[in-house]
Coordinates of C-alpha atoms in Angstrom, one line a residue:
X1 CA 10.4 5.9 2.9
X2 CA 10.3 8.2 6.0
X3 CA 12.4 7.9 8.9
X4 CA 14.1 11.0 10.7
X5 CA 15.8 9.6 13.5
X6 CA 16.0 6.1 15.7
X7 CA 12.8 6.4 17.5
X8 CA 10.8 7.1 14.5
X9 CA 8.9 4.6 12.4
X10 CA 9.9 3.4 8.6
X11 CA 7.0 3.7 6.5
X12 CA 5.9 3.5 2.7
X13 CA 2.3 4.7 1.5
X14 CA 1.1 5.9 -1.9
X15 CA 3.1 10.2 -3.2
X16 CA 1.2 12.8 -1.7
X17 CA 1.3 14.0 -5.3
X18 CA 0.1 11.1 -7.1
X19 CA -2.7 11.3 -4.7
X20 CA -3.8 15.0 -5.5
X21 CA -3.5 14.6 -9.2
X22 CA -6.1 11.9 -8.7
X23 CA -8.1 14.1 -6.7
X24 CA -7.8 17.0 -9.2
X25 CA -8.7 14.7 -11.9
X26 CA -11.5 13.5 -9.8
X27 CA -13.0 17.1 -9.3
X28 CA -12.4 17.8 -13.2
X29 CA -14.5 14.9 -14.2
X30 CA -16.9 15.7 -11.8
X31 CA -17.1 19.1 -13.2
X32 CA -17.1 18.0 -16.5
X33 CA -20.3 15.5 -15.7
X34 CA -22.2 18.3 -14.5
X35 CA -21.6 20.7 -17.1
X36 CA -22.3 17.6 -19.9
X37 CA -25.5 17.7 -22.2
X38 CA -24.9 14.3 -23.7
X39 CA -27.0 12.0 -21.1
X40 CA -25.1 8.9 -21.5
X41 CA -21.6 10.9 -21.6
X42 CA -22.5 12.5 -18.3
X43 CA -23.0 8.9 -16.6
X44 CA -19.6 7.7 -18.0
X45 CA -17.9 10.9 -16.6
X46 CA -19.5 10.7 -13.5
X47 CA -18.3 7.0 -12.8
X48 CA -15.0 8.0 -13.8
X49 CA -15.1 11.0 -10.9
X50 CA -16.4 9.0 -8.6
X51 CA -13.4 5.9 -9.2
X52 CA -10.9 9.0 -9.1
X53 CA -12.6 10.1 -6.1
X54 CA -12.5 7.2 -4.6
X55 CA -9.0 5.9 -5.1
X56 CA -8.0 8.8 -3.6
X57 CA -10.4 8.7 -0.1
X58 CA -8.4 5.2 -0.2
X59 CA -5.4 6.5 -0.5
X60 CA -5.5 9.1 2.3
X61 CA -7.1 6.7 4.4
X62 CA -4.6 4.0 4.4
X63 CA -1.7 6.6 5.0
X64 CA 0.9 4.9 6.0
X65 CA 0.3 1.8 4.1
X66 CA 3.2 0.1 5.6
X67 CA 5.4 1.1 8.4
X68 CA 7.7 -0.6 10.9
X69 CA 7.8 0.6 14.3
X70 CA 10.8 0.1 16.2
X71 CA 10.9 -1.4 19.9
X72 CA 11.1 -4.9 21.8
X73 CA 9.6 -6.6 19.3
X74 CA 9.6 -4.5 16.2
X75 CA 6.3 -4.2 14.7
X76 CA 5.1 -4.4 11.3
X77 CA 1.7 -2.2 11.1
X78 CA -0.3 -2.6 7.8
X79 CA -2.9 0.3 7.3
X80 CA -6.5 -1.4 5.5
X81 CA -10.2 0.3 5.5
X82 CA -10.4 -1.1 8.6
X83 CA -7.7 0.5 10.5
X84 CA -4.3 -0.5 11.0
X85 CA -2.9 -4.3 12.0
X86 CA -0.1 -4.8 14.3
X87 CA 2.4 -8.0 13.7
X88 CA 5.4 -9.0 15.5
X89 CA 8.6 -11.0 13.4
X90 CA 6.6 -14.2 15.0
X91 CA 4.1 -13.5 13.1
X92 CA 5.1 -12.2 9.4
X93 CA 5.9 -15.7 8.0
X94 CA 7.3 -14.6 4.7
X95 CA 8.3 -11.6 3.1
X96 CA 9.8 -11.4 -1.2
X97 CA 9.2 -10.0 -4.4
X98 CA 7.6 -11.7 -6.4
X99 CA 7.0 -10.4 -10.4
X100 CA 3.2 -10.7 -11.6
X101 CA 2.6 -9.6 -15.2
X102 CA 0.5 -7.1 -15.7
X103 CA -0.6 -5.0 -18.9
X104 CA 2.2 -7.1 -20.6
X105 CA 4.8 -5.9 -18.4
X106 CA 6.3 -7.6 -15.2
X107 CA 5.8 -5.4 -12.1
X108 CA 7.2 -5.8 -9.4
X109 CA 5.1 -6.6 -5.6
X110 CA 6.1 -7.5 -2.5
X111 CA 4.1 -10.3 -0.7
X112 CA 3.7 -10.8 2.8
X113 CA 2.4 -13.4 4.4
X114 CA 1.2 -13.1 8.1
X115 CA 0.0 -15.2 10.7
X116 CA -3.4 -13.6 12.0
X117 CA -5.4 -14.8 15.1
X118 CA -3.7 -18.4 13.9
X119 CA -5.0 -17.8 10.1
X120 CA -2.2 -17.6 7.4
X121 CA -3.0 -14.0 5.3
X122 CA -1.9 -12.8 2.2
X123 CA -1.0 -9.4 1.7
X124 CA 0.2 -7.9 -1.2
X125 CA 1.4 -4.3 -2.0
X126 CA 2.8 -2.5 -5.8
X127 CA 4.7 0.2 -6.2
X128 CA 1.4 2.8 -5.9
X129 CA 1.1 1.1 -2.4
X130 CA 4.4 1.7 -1.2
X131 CA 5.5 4.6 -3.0
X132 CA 8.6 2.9 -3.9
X133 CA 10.4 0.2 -5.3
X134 CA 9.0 -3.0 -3.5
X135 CA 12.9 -4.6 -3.5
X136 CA 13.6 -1.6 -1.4
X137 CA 11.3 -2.2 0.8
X138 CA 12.1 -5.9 1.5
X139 CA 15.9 -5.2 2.0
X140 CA 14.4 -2.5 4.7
X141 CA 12.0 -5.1 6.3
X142 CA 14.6 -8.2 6.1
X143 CA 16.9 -5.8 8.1
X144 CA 14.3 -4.7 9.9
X145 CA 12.7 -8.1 11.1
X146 CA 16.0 -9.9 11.5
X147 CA 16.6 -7.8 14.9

């Protein structure tokens, strides 16, 4: 969570560090593909690079992934591939934690659901998303949205 003073905005998005140990791994692989003899080795390796690569281009591009900017209304902007969406309190419907399992554990995610252009959307964010704990996050956002 970033905030540095009453006029700045709240927001959540993947570690800067978790993000360049997946673009250093991504540049290893890639270096490893290339210097590979084994054909179908050098295919696996290069798919891996290139997910590694990719998850990262993400990552960068949807910095912040959340953030709450303050004003009269207070804003909730959600960062996508296709550029960031704006939604007023009116329009975030429902906000909680809900536990998914996953890998045999129970993790964590927030859920959001928002009214957009009069269509009810889904959005759901883990802790890689937020960079944090998602209960954090909804104690920040209930306080946040209850203005």
């Amino acid at each position: 969570m970033t905030a540095t003073g009453p006029d700045s905005r709240l927001s959540w998005s993947t570690p800067p560090a978790a993000l360049a140990a997946c673009g250093i791994g991504g540049l290893v692989l890639a270096a490893a593909a290339i210097l590979s003899t084994d054909g179908p080795g050098r295919l696996l390796i290069g798919i891996a690079a290139l997910g590694l690569l990719g998850l990262t281009g993400l990552g960068l591009r949807q910095r912040p992934r959340l953030a709450v900017e303050p004003g009269d209304p207070v804003h909730v902007v959600v960062r996508g591939l296709t550029g960031p969406q704006r939604y007023t309190p009116e329009q975030v419907l429902r906000v909680r934690v809900v536990h998914y399992r996953r890998l045999g554990r129970r993790m964590p995610m927030l859920e959001m659901d928002v009214d957009q252009h009069g269509e009810e959307r889904l959005i759901i964010f883990g802790r890689w998303d937020l960079g944090t704990h998602p209960e954090d996050v909804l104690e920040v956002l209930q306080v946040q949205l209850a203005r």
